Structures are given as C-alpha cells and as structure tokens.
PDB file of C-alpha atoms and ligand atoms in Angstrom:
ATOM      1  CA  UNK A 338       0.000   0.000   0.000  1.00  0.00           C
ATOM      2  CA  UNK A 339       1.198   3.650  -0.744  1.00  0.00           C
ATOM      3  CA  UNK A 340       1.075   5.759   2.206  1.00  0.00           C
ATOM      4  CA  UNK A 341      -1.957   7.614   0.540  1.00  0.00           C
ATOM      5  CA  UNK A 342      -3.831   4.479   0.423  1.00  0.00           C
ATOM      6  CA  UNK A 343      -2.639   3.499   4.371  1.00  0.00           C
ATOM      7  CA  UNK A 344      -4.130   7.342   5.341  1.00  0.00           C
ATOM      8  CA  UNK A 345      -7.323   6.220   3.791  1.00  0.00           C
ATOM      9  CA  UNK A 346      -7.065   3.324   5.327  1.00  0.00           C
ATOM     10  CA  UNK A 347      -6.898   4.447   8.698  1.00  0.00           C
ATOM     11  CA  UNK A 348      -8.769   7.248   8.731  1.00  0.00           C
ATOM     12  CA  UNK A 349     -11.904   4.804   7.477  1.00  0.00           C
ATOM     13  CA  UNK A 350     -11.211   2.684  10.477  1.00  0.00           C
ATOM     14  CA  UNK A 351     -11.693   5.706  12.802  1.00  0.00           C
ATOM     15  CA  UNK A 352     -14.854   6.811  11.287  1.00  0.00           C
ATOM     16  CA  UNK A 353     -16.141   3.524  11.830  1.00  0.00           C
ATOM     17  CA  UNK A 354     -15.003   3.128  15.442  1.00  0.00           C
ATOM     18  CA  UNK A 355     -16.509   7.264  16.153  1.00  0.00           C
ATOM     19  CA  UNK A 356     -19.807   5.807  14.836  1.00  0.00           C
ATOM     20  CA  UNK A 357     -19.812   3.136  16.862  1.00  0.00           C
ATOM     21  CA  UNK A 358     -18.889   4.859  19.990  1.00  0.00           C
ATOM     22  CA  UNK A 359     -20.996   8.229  19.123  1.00  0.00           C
ATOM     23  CA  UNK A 360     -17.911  10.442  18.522  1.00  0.00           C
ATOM     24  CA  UNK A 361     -16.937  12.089  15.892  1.00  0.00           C
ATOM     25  CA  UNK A 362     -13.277  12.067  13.794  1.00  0.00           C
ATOM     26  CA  UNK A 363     -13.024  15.393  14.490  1.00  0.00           C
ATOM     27  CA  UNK A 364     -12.185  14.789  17.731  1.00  0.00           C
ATOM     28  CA  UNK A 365      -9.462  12.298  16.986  1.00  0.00           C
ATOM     29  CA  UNK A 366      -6.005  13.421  15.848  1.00  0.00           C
ATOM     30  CA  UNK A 367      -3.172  11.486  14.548  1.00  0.00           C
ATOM     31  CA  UNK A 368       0.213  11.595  15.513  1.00  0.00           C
ATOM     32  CA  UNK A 369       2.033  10.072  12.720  1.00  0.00           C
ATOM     33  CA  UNK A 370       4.728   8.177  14.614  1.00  0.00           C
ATOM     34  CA  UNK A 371       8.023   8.368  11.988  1.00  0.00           C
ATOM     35  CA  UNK A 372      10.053   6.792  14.408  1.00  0.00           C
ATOM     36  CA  UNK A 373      10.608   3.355  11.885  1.00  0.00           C
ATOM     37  CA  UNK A 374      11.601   5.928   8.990  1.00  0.00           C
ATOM     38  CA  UNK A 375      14.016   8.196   7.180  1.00  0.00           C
ATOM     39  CA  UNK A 376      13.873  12.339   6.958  1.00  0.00           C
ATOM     40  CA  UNK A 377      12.877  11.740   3.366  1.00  0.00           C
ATOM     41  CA  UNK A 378       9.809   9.674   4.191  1.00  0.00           C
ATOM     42  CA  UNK A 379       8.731  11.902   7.155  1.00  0.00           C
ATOM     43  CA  UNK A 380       8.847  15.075   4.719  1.00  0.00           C
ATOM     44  CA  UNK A 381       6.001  12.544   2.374  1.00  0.00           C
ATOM     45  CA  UNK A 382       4.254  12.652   5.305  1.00  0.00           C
ATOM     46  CA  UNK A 383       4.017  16.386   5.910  1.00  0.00           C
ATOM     47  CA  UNK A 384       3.220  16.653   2.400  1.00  0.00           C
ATOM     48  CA  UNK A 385       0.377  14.191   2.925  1.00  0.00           C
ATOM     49  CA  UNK A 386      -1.246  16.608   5.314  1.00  0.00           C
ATOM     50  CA  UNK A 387      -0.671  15.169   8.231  1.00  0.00           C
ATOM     51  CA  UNK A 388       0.757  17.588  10.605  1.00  0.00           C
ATOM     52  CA  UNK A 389       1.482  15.888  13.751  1.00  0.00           C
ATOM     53  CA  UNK A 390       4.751  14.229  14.197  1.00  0.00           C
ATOM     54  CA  UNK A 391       5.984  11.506  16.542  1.00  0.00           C
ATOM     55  CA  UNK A 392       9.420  10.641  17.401  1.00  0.00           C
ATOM     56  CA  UNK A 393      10.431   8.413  20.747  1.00  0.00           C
ATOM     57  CA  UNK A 394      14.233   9.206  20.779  1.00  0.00           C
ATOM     58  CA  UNK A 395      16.294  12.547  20.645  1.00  0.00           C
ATOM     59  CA  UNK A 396      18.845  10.280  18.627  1.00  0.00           C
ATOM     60  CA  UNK A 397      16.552   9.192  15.995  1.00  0.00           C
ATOM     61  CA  UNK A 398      14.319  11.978  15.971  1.00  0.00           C
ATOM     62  CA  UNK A 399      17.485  14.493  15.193  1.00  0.00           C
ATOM     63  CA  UNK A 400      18.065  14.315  11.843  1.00  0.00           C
ATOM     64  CA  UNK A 401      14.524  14.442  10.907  1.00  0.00           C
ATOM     65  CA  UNK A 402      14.136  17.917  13.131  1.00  0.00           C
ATOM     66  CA  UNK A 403      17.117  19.360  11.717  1.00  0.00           C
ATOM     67  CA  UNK A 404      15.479  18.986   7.978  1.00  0.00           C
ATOM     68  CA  UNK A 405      11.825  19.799   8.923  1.00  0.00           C
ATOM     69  CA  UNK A 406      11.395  20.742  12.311  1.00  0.00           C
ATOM     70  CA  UNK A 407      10.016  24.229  10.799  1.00  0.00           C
ATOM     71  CA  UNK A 408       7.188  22.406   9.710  1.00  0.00           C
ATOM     72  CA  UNK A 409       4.415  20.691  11.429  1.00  0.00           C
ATOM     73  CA  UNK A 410       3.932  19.870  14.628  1.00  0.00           C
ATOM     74  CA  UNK A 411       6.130  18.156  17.043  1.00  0.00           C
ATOM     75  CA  UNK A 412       5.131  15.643  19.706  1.00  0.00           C
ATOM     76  CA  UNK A 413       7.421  13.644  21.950  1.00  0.00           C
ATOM     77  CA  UNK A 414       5.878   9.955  22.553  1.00  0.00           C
ATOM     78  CA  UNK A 415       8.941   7.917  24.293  1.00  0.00           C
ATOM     79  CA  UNK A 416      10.737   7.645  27.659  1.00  0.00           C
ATOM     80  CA  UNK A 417      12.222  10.860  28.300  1.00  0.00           C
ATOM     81  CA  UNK A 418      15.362  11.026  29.853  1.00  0.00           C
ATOM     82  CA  UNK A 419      16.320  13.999  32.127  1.00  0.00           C
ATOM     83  CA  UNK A 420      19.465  15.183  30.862  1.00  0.00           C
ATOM     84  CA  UNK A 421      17.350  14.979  27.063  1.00  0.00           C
ATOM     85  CA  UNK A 422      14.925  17.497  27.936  1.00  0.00           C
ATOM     86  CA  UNK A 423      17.426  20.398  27.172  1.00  0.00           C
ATOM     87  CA  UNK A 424      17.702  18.689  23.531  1.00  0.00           C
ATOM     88  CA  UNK A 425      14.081  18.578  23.048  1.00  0.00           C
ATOM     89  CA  UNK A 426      12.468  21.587  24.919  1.00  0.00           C
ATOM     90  CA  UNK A 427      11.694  23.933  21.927  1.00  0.00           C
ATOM     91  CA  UNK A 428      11.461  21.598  19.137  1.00  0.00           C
ATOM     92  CA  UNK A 429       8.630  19.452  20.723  1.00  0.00           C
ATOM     93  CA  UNK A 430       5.022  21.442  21.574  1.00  0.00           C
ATOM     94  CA  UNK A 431       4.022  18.112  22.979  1.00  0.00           C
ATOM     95  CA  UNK A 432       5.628  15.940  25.878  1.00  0.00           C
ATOM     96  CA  UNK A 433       3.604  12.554  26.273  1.00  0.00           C
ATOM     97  CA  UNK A 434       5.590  11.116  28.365  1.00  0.00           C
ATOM     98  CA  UNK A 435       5.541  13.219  31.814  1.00  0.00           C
ATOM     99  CA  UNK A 436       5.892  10.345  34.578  1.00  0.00           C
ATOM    100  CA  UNK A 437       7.865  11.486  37.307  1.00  0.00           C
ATOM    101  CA  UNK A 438       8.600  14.833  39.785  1.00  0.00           C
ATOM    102  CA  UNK A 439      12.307  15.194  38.452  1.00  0.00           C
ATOM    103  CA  UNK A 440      10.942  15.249  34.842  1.00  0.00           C
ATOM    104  CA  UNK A 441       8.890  17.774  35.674  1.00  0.00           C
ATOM    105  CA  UNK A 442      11.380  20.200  37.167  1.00  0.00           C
ATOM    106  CA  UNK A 443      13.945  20.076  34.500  1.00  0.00           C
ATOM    107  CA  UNK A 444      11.433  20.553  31.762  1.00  0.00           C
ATOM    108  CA  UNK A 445      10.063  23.779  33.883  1.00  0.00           C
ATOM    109  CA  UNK A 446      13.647  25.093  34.619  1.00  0.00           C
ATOM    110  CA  UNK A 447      14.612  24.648  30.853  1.00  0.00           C
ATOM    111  CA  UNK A 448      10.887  25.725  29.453  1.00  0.00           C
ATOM    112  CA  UNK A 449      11.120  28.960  32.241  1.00  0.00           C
ATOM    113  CA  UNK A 450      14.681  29.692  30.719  1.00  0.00           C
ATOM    114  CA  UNK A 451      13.333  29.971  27.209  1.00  0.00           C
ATOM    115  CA  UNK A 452      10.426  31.631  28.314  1.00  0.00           C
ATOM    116  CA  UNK A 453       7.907  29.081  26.421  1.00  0.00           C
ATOM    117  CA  UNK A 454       5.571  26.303  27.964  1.00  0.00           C
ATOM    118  CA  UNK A 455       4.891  23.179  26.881  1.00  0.00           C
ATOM    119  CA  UNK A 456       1.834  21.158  26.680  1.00  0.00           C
ATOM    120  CA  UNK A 457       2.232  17.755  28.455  1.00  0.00           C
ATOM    121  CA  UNK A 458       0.350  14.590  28.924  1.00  0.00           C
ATOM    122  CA  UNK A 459       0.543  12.709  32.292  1.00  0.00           C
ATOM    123  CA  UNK A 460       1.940   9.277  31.498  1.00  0.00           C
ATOM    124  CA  UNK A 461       0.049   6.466  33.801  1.00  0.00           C
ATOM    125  CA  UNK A 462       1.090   2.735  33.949  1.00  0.00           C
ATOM    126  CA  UNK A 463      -2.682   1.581  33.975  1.00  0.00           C
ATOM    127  CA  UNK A 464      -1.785  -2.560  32.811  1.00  0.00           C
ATOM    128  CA  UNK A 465       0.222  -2.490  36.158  1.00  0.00           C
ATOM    129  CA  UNK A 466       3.082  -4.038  33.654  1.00  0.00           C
ATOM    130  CA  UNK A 467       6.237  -3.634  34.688  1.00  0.00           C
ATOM    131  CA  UNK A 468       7.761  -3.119  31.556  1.00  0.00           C
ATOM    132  CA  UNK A 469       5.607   0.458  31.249  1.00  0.00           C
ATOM    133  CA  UNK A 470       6.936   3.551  32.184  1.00  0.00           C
ATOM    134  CA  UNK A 471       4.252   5.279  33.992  1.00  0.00           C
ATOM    135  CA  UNK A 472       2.579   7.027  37.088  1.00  0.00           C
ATOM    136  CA  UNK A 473       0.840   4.512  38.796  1.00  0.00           C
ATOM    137  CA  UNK A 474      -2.854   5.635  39.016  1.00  0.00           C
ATOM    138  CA  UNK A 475      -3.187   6.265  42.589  1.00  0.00           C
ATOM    139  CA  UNK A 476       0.044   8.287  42.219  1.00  0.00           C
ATOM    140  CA  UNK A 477      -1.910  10.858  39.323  1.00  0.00           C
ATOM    141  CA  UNK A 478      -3.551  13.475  41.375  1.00  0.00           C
ATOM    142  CA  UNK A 479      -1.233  14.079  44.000  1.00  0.00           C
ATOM    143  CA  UNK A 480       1.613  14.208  41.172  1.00  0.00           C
ATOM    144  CA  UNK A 481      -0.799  16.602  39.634  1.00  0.00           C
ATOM    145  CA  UNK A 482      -1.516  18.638  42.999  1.00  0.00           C
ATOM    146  CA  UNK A 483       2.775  18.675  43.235  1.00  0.00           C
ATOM    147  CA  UNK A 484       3.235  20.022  39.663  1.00  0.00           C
ATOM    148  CA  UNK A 485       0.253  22.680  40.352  1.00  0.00           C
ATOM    149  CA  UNK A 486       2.449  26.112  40.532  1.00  0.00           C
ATOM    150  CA  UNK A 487       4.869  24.411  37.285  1.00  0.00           C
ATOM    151  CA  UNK A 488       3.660  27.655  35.170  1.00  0.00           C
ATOM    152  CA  UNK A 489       5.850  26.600  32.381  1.00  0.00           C
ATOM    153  CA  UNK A 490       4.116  22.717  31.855  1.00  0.00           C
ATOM    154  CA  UNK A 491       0.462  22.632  30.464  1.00  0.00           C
ATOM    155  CA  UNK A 492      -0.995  19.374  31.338  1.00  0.00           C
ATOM    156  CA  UNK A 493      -3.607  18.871  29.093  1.00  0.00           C
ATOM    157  CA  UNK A 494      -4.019  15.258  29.766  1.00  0.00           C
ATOM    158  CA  UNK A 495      -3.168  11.493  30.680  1.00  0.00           C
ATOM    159  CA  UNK A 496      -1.391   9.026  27.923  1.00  0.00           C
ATOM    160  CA  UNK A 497      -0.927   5.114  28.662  1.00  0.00           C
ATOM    161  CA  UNK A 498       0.223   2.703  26.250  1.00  0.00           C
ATOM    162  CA  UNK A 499      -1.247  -1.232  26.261  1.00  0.00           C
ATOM    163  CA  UNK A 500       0.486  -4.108  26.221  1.00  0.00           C
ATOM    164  CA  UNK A 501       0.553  -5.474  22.923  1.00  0.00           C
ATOM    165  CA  UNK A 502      -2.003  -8.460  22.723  1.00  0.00           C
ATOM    166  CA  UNK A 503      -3.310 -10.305  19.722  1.00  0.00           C
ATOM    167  CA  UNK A 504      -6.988  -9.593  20.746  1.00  0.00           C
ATOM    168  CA  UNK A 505      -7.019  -5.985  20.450  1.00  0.00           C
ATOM    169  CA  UNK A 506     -10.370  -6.388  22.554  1.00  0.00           C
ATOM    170  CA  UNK A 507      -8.492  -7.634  25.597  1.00  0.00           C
ATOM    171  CA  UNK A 508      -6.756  -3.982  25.894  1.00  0.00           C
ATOM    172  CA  UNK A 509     -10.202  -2.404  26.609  1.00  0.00           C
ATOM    173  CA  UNK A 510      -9.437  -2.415  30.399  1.00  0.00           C
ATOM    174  CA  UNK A 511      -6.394   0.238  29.602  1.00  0.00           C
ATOM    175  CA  UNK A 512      -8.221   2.739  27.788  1.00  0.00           C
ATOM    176  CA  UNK A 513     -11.525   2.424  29.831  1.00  0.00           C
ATOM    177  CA  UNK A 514      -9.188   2.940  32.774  1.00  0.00           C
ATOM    178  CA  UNK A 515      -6.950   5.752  31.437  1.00  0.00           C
ATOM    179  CA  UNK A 516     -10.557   7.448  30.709  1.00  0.00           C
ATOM    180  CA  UNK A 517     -12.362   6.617  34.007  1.00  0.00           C
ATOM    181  CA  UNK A 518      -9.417   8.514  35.651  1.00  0.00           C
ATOM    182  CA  UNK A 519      -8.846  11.408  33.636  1.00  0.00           C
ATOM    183  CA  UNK A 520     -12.811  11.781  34.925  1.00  0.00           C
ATOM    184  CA  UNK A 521     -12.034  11.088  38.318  1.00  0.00           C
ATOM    185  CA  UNK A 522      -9.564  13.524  38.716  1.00  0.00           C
ATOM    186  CA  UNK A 523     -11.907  16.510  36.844  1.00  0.00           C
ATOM    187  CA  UNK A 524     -14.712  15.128  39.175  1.00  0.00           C
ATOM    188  CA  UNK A 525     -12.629  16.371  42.412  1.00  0.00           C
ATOM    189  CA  UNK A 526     -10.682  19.293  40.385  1.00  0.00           C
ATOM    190  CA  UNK A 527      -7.450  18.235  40.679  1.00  0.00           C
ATOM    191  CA  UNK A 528      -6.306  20.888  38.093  1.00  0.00           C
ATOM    192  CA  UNK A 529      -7.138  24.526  37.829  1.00  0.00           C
ATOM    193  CA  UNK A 530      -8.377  23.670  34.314  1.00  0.00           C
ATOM    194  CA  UNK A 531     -10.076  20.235  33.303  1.00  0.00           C
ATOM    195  CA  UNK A 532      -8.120  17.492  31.609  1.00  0.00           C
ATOM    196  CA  UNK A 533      -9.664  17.401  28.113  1.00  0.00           C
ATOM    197  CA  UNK A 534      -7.221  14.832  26.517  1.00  0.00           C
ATOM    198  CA  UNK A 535      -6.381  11.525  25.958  1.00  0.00           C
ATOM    199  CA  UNK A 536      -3.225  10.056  24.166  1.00  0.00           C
ATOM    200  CA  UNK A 537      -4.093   6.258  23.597  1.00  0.00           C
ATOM    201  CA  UNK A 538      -4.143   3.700  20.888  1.00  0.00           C
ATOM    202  CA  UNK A 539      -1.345   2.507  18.403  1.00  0.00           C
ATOM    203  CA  UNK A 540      -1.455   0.435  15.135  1.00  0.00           C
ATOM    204  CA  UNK A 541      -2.705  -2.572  17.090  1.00  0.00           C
ATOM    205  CA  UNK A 542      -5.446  -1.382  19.400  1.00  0.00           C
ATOM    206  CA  UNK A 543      -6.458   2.462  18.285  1.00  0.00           C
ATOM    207  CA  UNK A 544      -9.959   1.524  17.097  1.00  0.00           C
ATOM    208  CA  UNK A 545     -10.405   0.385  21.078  1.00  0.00           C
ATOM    209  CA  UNK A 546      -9.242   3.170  22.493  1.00  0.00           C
ATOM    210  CA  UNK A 547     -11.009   5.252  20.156  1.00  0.00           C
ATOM    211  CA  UNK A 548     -14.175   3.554  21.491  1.00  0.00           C
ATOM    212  CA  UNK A 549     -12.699   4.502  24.974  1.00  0.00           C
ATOM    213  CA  UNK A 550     -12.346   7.964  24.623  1.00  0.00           C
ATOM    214  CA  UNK A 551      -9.085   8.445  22.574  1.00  0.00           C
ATOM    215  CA  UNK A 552      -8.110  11.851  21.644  1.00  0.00           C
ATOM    216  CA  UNK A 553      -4.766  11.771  20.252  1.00  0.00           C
ATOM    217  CA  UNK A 554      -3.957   7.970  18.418  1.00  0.00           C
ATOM    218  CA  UNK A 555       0.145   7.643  18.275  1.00  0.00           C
ATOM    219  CA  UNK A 556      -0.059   5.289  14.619  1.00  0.00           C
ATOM    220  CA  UNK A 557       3.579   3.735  13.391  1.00  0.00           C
ATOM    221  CA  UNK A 558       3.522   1.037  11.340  1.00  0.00           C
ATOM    222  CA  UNK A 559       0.440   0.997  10.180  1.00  0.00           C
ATOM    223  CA  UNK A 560       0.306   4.176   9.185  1.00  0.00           C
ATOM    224  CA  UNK A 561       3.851   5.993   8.413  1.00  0.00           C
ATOM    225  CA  UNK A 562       4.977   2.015   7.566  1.00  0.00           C
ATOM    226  CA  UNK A 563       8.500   0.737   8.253  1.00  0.00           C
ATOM    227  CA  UNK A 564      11.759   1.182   6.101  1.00  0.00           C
ATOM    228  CA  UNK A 565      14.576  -1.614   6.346  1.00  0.00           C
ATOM    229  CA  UNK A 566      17.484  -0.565   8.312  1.00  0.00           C
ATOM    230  CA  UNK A 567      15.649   2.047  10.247  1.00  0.00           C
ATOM    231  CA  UNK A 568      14.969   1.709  13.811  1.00  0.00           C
TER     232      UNK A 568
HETATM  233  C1  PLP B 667       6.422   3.417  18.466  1.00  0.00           C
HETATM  234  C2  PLP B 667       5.412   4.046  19.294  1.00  0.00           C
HETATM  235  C3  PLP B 667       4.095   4.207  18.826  1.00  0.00           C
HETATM  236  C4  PLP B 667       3.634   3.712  17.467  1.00  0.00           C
HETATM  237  O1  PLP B 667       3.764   2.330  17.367  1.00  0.00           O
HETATM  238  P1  PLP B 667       3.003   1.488  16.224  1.00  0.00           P
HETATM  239  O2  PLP B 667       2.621   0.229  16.892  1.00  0.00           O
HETATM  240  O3  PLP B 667       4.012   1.291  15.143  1.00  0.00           O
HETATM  241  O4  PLP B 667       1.849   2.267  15.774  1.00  0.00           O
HETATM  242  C5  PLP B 667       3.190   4.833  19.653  1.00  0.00           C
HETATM  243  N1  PLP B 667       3.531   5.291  20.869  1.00  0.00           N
HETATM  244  C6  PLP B 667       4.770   5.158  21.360  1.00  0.00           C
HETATM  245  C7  PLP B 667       5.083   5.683  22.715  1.00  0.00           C
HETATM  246  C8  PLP B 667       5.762   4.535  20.599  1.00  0.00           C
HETATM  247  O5  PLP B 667       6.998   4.400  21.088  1.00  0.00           O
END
C-alpha cells in the first residue's frame, strides 16, 4: 500500500469506530509516529497533510528535526530522559511522556529559561506491567496537585500505552481505565483547568481506544509504515 492508500485506510477505520462509539473524527487526531523511517519519508508525510509528528528518541528523531522541524507539529511519545529534555524543549510542543517529579522540574527550569511552555500529557502505567513507564494511578492526582504552581508545563491530559495483545479487545481495560481517571480527577478538580485529553491507541489497538475515549492515536507502522534498516 502507498502511504496515501494506508491514510485512507486508517482514517476509514476511525470513522467507523466514532460511529460506533458516538464520537466524531473530528475529535481524533493522529500523531504520525516516523520513528521506523528516514527524513525523506517523514517530509512525504508532511506533504500528505498530516501535521502531527511523533518521534520516541532525541537520537533518531534528530536528523529528521534538523530537515523539517520548521514544519508541522512536534510531539514527543517515548521515555524521556532527564538530561534529554534540554535537547528537546523547543522543538517538541508536545511531551507525552511526563511520569515522574524530576521530569517535571527540568522541563520547567529549561521551558522557564526559554520563556515558552509546553503542553504535556501525564503518562500512567494503567496494565500495572512492569515493563511500562508510567505514574501509577493512585500516584496521578497528588503528582498533579505537586506540579500545580509548574507555570511553564500545560498538562492537558493522561497518555498510557497497552500491552501489545493479539486480541485488540483484551486492551479495553487500559483505555476504559486511562478514561475513568482522567474523569475522576476533573470530578474532584485536581487541576485549575479540566483534563480534556487523551493520548491512547497505536497500530494494534487504536480503534479500542477510540471507542474509549481516545483523543490523540500515536499510529507507526500501520500508518507511516516501516523502512529496512531504520529503527
Ligand atoms: C512506536 C510508538 C508508537 C507507534 O507504534 P506502532 O505500533 O508502530 O503504531 C506509539 N507510541 C509510542 C510511545 C511509541 O513508542
């Protein structure tokens, strides 16, 4: 398939799975993950019209940035180490992966030295696998309540990622849970301003979490595709 034909693709899937859940694909966005390919395949993706980008390493995401970080938009997905965040703060308007109090202090220090903030999600461990990075959920609103006065982080949400199963169906329990608490925690006002999104779904599962609520879908392979020798 050409990547024109894998956009069509996908974005019939998730106007199927907004009409079953009573949504609508305007409130889904795509982050095109480009993680698997090269700068020149990420630029056939701008030119596609898709205008979110993914990348879940500094190191593989640099290259790409350096050619076309002036154009769209640039979201962080993967484990973020601390001494990365002064490589990334500036280039990437989203941070997905927000997890733990020293995270958050370097990214305010080095967003309050460049006088900018950026828009993070709160990453939560709902599976309980200990191969996720992740708050665990009990941990989210008092994480939230520490982070309050952080002027220079936006939390605009949670983000989880499943464990991969064969069954999409059996990663319901994630999203329904990543969902349920996101409520939860604009039920008792954790935040000055409510928690309106939700990063969750990949290739495997995103028509499930779009059924659970999914706001922003982080799509990789079946989407951007893979290129040999890329990684
Ligand atoms: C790689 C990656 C994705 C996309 O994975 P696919 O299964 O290829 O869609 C999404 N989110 C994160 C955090 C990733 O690292």
């Amino acid at each position: 398939m050409t990547l024109e034909e894998r956009i069509q693709d996908v974005n019939r899937r998730i106007e199927q799975a907004c009409r079953r859940s009573g949504r609508t694909p305007e409130e889904v966005k795509i982050v095109a993950v480009t993680k698997y390919v090269s700068p020149a395949m990420t630029a056939k993706v701008l030119d596609s019209g898709l205008e979110h980008i993914g990348e879940n390493r500094w190191q593989n995401a640099q290259d790409k940035w350096e050619a076309l970080g002036h154009r769209g938009t640039w979201h962080f997905i993967g484990h973020l180490q601390t001494n990365k965040v002064k490589d990334v703060i500036g280039k990437f308007e989203y941070i997905h992966s927000l997890d733990r109090l020293s995270l958050a202090k370097e990214l305010e220090k080095q967003a309050a030295a460049r006088g900018l903030q950026v828009k993070a999600f709160l990453q939560v461990n709902i599976s309980g696998e200990d191969s996720k990075y992740g708050l665990p959920p009990e941990e989210a609103a008092s994480f939230l309540q520490e982070i309050q006065n952080f002027s220079h982080i936006k939390v605009i949400g949670l983000m989880t990622m499943a464990p991969f199963e064969d069954e999409a169906e059996d990663t319901r329990f994630v999203f329904r849970g990543l969902r349920e608490l996101r409520d939860e925690l604009n039920r008792r006002g954790i935040t000055q301003e409510p928690l309106t999104e939700l990063s969750m779904g990949m290739s495997n599962d995103f028509e499930v979490a779009i059924e659970e609520g999914a706001t922003w879908i982080r799509l990789g392979s079946i989407l951007v595709g893979k290129e040999e020798g890329e990684g």
